[in-house]
PDB file of C-alpha atoms in Angstrom:
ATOM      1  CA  UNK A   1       5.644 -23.254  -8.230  1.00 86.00           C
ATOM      2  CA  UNK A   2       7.422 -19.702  -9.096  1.00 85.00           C
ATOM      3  CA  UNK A   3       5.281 -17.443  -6.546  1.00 93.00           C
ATOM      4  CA  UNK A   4       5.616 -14.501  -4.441  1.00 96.00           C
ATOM      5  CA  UNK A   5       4.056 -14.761  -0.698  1.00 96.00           C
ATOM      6  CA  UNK A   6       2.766 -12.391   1.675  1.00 96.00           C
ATOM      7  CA  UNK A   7       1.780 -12.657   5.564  1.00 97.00           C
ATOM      8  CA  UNK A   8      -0.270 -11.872   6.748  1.00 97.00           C
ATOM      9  CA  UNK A   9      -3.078 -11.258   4.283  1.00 96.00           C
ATOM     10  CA  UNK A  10      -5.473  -9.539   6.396  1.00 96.00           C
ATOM     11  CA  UNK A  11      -4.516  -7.179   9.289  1.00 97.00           C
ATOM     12  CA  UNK A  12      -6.120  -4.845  11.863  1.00 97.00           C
ATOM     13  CA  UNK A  13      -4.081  -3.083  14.334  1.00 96.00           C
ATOM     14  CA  UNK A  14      -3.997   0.193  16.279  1.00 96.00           C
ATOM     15  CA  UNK A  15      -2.326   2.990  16.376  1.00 97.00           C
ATOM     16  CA  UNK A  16       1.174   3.018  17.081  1.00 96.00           C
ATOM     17  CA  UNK A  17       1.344  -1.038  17.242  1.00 97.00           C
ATOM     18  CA  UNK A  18       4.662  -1.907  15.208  1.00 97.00           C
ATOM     19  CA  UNK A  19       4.124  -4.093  12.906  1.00 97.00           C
ATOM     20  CA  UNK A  20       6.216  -6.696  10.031  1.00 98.00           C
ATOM     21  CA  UNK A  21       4.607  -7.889   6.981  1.00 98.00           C
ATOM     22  CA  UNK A  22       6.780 -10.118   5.658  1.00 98.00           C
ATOM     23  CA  UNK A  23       7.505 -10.934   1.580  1.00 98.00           C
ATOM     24  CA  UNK A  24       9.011 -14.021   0.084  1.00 98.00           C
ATOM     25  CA  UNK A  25      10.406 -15.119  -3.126  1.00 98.00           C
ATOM     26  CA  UNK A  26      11.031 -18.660  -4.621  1.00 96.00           C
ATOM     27  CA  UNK A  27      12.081 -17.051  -7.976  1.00 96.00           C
ATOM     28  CA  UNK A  28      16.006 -15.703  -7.719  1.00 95.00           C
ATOM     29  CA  UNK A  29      14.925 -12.789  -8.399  1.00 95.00           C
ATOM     30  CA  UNK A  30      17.326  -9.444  -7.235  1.00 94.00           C
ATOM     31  CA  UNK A  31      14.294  -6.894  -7.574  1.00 94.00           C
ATOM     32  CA  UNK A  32      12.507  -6.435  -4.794  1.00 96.00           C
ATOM     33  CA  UNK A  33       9.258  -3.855  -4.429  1.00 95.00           C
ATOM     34  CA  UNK A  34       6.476  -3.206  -1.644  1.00 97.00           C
ATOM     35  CA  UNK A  35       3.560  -0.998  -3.448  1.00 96.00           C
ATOM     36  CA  UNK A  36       0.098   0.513  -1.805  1.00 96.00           C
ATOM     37  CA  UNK A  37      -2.818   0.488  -3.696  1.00 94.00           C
ATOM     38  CA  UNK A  38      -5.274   3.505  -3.027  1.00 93.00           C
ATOM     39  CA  UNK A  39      -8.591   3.844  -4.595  1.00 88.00           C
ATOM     40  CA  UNK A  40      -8.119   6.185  -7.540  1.00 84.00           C
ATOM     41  CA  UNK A  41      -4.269   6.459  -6.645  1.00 87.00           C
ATOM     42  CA  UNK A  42      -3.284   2.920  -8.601  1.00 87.00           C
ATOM     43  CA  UNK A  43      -0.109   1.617  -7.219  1.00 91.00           C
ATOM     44  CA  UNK A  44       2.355   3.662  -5.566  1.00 92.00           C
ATOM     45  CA  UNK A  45       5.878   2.367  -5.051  1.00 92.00           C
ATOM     46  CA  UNK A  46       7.011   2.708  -1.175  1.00 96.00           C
ATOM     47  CA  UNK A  47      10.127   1.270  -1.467  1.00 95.00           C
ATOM     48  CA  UNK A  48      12.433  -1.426  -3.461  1.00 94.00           C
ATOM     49  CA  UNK A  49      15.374  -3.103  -3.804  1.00 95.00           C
ATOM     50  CA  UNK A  50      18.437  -4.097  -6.376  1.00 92.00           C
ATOM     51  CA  UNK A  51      19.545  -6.595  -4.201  1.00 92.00           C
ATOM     52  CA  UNK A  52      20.899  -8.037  -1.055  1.00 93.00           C
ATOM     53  CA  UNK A  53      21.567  -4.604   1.475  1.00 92.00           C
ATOM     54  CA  UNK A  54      20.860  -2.617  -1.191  1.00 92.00           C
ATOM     55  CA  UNK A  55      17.518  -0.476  -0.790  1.00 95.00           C
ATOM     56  CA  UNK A  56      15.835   2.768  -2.050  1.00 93.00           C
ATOM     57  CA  UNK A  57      12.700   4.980  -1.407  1.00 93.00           C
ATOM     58  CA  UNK A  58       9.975   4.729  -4.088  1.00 90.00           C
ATOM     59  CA  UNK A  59       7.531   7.867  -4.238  1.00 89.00           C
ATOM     60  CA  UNK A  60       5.575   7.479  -0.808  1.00 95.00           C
ATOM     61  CA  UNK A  61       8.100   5.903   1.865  1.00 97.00           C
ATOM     62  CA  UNK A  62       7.332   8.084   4.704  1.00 97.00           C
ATOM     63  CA  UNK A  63       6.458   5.894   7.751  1.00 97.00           C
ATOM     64  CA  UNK A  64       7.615   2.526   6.224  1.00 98.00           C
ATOM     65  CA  UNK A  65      10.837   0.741   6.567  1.00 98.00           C
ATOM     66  CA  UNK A  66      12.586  -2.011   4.667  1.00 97.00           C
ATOM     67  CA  UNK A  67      15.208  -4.618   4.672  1.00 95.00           C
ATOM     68  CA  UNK A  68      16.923  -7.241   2.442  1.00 97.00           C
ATOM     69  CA  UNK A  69      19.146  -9.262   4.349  1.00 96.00           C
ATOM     70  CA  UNK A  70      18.641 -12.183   2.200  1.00 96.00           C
ATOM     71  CA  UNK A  71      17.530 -12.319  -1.520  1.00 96.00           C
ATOM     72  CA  UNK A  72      14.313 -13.992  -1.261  1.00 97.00           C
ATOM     73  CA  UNK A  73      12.690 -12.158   1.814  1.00 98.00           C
ATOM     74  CA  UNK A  74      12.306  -8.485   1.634  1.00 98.00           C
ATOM     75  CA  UNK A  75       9.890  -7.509   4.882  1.00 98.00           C
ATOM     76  CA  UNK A  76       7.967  -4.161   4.923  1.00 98.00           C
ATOM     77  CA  UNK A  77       7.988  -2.642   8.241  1.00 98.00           C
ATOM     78  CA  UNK A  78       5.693   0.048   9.502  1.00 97.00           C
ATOM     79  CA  UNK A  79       7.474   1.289  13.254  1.00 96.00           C
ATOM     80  CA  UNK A  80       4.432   3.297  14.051  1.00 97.00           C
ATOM     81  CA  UNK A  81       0.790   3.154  11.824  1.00 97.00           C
ATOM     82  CA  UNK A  82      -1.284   5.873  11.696  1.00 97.00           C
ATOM     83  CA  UNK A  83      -4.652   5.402   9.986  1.00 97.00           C
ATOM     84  CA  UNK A  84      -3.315   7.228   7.024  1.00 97.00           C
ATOM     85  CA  UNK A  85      -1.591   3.659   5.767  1.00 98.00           C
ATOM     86  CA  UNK A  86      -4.755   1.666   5.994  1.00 98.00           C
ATOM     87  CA  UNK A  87      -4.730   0.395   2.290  1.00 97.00           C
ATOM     88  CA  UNK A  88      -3.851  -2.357   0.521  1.00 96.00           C
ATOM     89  CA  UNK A  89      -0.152  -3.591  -0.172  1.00 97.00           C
ATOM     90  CA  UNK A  90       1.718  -5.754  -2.399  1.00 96.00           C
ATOM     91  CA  UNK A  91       4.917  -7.321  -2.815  1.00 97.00           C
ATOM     92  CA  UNK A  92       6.334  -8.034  -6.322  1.00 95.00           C
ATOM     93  CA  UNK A  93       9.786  -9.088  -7.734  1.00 96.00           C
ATOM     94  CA  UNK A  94      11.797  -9.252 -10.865  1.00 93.00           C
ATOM     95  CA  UNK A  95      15.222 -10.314 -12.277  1.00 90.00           C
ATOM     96  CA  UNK A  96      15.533  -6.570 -12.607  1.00 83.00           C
ATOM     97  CA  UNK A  97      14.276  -3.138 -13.332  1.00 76.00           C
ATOM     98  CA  UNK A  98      13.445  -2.524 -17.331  1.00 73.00           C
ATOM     99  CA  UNK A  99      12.407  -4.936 -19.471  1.00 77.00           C
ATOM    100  CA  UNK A 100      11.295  -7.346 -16.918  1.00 85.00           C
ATOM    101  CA  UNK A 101       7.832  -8.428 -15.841  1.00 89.00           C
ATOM    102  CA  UNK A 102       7.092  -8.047 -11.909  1.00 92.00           C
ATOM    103  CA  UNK A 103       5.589 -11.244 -10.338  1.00 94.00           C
ATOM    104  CA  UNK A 104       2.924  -9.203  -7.643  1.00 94.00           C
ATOM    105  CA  UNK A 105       2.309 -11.217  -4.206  1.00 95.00           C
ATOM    106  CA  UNK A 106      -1.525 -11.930  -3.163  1.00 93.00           C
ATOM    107  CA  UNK A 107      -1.809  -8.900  -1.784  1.00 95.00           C
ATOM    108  CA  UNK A 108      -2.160  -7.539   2.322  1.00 97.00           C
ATOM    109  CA  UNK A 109      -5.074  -5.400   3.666  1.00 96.00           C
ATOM    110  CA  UNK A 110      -4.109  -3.790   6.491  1.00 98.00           C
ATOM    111  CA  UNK A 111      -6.191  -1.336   8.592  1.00 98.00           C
ATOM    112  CA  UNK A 112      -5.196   1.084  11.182  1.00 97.00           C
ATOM    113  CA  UNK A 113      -7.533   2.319  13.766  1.00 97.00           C
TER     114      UNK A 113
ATOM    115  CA  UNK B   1      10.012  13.248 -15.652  1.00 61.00           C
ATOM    116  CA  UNK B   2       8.463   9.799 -17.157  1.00 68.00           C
ATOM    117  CA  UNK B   3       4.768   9.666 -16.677  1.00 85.00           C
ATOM    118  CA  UNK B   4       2.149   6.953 -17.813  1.00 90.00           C
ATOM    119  CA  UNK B   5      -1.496   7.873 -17.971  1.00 93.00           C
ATOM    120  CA  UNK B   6      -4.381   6.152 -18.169  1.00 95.00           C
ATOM    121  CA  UNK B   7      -6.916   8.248 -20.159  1.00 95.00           C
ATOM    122  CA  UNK B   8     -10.479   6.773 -18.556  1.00 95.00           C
ATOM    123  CA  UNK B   9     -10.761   5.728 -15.226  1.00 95.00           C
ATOM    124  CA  UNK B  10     -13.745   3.355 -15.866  1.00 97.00           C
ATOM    125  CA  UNK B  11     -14.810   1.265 -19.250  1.00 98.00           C
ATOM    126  CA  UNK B  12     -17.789  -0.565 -19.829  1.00 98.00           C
ATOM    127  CA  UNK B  13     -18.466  -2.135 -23.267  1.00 97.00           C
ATOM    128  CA  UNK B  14     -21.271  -5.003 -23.612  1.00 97.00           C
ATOM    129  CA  UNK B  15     -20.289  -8.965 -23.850  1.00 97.00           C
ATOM    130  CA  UNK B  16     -19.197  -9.434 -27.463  1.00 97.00           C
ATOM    131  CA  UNK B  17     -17.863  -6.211 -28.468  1.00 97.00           C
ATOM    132  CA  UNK B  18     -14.295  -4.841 -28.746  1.00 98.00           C
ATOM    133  CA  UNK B  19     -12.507  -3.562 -25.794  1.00 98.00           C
ATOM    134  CA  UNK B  20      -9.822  -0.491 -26.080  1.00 98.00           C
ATOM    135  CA  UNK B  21      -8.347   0.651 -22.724  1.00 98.00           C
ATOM    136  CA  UNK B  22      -6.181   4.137 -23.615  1.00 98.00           C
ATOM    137  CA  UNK B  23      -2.949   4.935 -22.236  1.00 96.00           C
ATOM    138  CA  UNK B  24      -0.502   7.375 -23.312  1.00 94.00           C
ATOM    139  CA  UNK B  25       3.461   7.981 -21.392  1.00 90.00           C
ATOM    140  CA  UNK B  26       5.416  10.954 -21.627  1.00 84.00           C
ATOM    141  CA  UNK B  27       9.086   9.978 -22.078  1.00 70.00           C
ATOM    142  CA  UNK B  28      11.989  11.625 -23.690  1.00 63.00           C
ATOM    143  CA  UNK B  29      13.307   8.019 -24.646  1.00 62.00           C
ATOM    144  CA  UNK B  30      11.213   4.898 -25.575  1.00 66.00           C
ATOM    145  CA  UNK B  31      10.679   2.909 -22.483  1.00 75.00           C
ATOM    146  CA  UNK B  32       9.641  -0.833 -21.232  1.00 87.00           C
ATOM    147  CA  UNK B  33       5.297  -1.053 -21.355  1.00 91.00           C
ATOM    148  CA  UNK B  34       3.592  -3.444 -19.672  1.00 93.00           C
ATOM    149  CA  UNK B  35       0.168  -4.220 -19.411  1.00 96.00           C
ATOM    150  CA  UNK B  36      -1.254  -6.140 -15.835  1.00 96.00           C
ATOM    151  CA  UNK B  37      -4.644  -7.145 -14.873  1.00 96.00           C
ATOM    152  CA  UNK B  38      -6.077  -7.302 -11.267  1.00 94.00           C
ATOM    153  CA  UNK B  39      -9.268  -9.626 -11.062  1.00 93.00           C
ATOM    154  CA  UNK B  40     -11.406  -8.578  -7.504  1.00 87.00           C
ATOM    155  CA  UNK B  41      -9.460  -9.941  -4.591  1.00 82.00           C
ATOM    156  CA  UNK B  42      -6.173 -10.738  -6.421  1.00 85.00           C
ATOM    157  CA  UNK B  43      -2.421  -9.474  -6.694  1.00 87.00           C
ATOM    158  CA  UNK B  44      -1.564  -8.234 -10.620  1.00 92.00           C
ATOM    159  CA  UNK B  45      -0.779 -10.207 -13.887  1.00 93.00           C
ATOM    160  CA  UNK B  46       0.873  -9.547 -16.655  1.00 94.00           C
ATOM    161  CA  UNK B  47      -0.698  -9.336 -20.066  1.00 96.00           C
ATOM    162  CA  UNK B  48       1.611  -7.900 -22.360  1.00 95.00           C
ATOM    163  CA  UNK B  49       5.044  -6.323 -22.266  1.00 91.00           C
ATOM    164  CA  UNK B  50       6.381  -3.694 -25.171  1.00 89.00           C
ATOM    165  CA  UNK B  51      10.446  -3.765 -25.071  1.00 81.00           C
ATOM    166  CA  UNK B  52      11.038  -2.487 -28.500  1.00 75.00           C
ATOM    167  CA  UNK B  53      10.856  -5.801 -30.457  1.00 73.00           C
ATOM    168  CA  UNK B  54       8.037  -5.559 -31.977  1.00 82.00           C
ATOM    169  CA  UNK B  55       5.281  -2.645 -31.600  1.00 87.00           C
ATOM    170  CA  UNK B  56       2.269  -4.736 -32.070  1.00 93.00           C
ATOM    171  CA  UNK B  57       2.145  -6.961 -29.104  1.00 94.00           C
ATOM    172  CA  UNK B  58       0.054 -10.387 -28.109  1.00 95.00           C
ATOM    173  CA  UNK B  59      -0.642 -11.502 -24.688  1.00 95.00           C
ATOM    174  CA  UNK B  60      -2.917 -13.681 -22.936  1.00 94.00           C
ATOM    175  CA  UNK B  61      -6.553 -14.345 -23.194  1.00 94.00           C
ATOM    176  CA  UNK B  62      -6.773 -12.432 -26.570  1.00 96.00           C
ATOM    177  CA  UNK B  63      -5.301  -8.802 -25.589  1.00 97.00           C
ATOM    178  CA  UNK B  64      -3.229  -7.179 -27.715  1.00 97.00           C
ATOM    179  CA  UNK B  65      -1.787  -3.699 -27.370  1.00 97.00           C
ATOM    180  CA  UNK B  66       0.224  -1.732 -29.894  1.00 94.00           C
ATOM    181  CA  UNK B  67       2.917   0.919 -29.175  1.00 91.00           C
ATOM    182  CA  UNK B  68       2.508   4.507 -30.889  1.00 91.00           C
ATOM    183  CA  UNK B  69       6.101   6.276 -30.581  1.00 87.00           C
ATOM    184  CA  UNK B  70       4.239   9.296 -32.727  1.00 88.00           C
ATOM    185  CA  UNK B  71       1.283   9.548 -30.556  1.00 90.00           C
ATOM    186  CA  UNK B  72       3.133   8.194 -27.028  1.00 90.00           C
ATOM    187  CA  UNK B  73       0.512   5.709 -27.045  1.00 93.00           C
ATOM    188  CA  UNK B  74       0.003   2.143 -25.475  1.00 95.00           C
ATOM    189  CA  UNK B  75      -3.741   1.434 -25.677  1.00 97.00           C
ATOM    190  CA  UNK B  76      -5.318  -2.259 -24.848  1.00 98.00           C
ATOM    191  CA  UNK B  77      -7.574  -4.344 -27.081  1.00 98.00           C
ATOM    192  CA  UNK B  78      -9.308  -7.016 -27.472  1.00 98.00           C
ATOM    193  CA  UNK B  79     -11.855  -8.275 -30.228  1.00 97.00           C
ATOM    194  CA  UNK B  80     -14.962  -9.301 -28.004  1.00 97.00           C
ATOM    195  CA  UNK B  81     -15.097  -8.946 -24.538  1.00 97.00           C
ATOM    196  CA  UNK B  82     -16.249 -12.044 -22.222  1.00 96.00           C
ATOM    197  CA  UNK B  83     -17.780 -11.470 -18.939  1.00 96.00           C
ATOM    198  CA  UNK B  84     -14.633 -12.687 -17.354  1.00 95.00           C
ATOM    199  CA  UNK B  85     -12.461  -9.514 -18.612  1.00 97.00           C
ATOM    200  CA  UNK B  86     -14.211  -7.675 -15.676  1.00 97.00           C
ATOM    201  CA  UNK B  87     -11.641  -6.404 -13.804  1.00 97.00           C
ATOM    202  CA  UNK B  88      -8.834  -3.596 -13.221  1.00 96.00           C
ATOM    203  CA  UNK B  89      -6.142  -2.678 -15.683  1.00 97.00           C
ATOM    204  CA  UNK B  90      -2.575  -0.901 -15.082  1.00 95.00           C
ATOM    205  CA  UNK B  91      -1.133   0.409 -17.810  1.00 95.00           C
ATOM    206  CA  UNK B  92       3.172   0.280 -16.365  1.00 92.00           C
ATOM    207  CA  UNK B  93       6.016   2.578 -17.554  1.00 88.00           C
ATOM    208  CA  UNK B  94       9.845   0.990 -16.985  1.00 79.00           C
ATOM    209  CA  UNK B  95      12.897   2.657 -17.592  1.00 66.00           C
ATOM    210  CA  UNK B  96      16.135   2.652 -15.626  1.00 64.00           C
ATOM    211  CA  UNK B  97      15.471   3.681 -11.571  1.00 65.00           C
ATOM    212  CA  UNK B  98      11.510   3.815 -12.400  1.00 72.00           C
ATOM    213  CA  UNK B  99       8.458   2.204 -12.481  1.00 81.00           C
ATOM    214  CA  UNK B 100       5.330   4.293 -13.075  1.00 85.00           C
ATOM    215  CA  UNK B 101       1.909   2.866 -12.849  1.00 89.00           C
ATOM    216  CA  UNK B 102      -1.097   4.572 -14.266  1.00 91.00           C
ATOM    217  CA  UNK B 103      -4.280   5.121 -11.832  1.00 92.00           C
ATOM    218  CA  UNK B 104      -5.631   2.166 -13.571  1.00 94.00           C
ATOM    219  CA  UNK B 105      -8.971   1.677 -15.647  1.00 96.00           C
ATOM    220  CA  UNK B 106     -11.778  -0.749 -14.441  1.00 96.00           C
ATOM    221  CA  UNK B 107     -13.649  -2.608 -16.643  1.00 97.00           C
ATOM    222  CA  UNK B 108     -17.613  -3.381 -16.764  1.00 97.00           C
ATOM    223  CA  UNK B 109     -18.794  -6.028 -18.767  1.00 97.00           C
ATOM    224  CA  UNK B 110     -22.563  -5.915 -19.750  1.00 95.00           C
ATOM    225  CA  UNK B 111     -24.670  -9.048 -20.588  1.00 91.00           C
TER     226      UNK B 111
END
């Protein structure tokens, strides 16, 4: 089954407590994104990525990290959470940017105290 | 700078009637539209894509969405509404290095 997957789905953590979550793909595809949802903010795009090593910021990287050593994995790491990135965040992938629909992962709740 | 707006943050239209979600980009060139639905609890789906085939455009569970070039617009619709439409809708701009999503519209369903 073509799916994107997300670990873990739930997460509470502290303050300064580094944390992974991790992002998979089954699909080939080369675009990678990681995306917070805010209430009355819609999706914002932290960062994504063409392909293998290749990575950009979206609109609201600050505090985040990313890399794509492989094609189907594409981890979002946050080295330090404030409280500030409580939210919810998904992963999605395409075969590219444009015409192309995104296939979003289940979604991760995280919450920093 | 591309843009996609979603003209009402919340919609609520009674089971049976039609359903039009509004949204409107700002581009200087036509760009890729997509429309994705987020049921409570879940990631996104797609239910339509525009990519300049055709400007009236079908997609699942009875949606259809037609693009405006003159008015910029990309609104959702569907005939009659069932109590299962209840959910979130993103309204997605795509063109080169960009994907803008719209603040999204949520939709109430009343018996």
């Amino acid at each position: 089954e073509a799916q994107v997957t997300q670990n873990p789905r739930y997460l509470i953590t502290v303050t300064g407590k580094k944390l992974t979550v991790t992002c998979s793909q089954n699909m080939n595809h080369e675009y990678m994104s990681w995306y917070r949802q805010d209430p009355g903010l819609g999706l914002r795009q932290i960062y994504y990525s063409m392909n293998v090593e290749v990575t950009d910021k979206g609109d609201v990287p600050e505090g985040y990290k990313v890399s794509r050593k492989e094609k189907r994995n594409f981890p979002l790491i946050l080295e330090s959470p404030s409280p500030n990135q409580t939210s919810l965040y998904f992963c999605a992938s395409s075969y590219g940017q444009g015409p192309y629909e995104q296939y979003f992962g289940p979604g991760t709740r995280l919450t920093v105290t | 700078a591309q843009s996609v707006t979603q003209l009402d943050s919340h919609v609520s239209v009674s089971e049976g009637t039609p359903v039009l979600l509004r949204c409107n980009y700002s581009s200087s060139y036509s760009p890729s539209l997509f429309w994705y639905v987020q049921h409570p609890n879940k990631g996104l789906q797609l239910l339509l894509k525009y990519t300049s085939a055709a400007t009236l455009v079908k997609g699942i569970n009875g949606f259809e969405a037609e693009f405006k070039k003159s008015e910029t617009s990309f609104h959702l619709t569907k005939p009659s509404a069932h109590m299962s439409d209840a959910a979130e809708y993103f309204c997605v701009g795509n063109r080169d290095d960009k994907i803008i999503f719209g603040k999204g519209t949520r939709l109430h369903i009343l018996p």
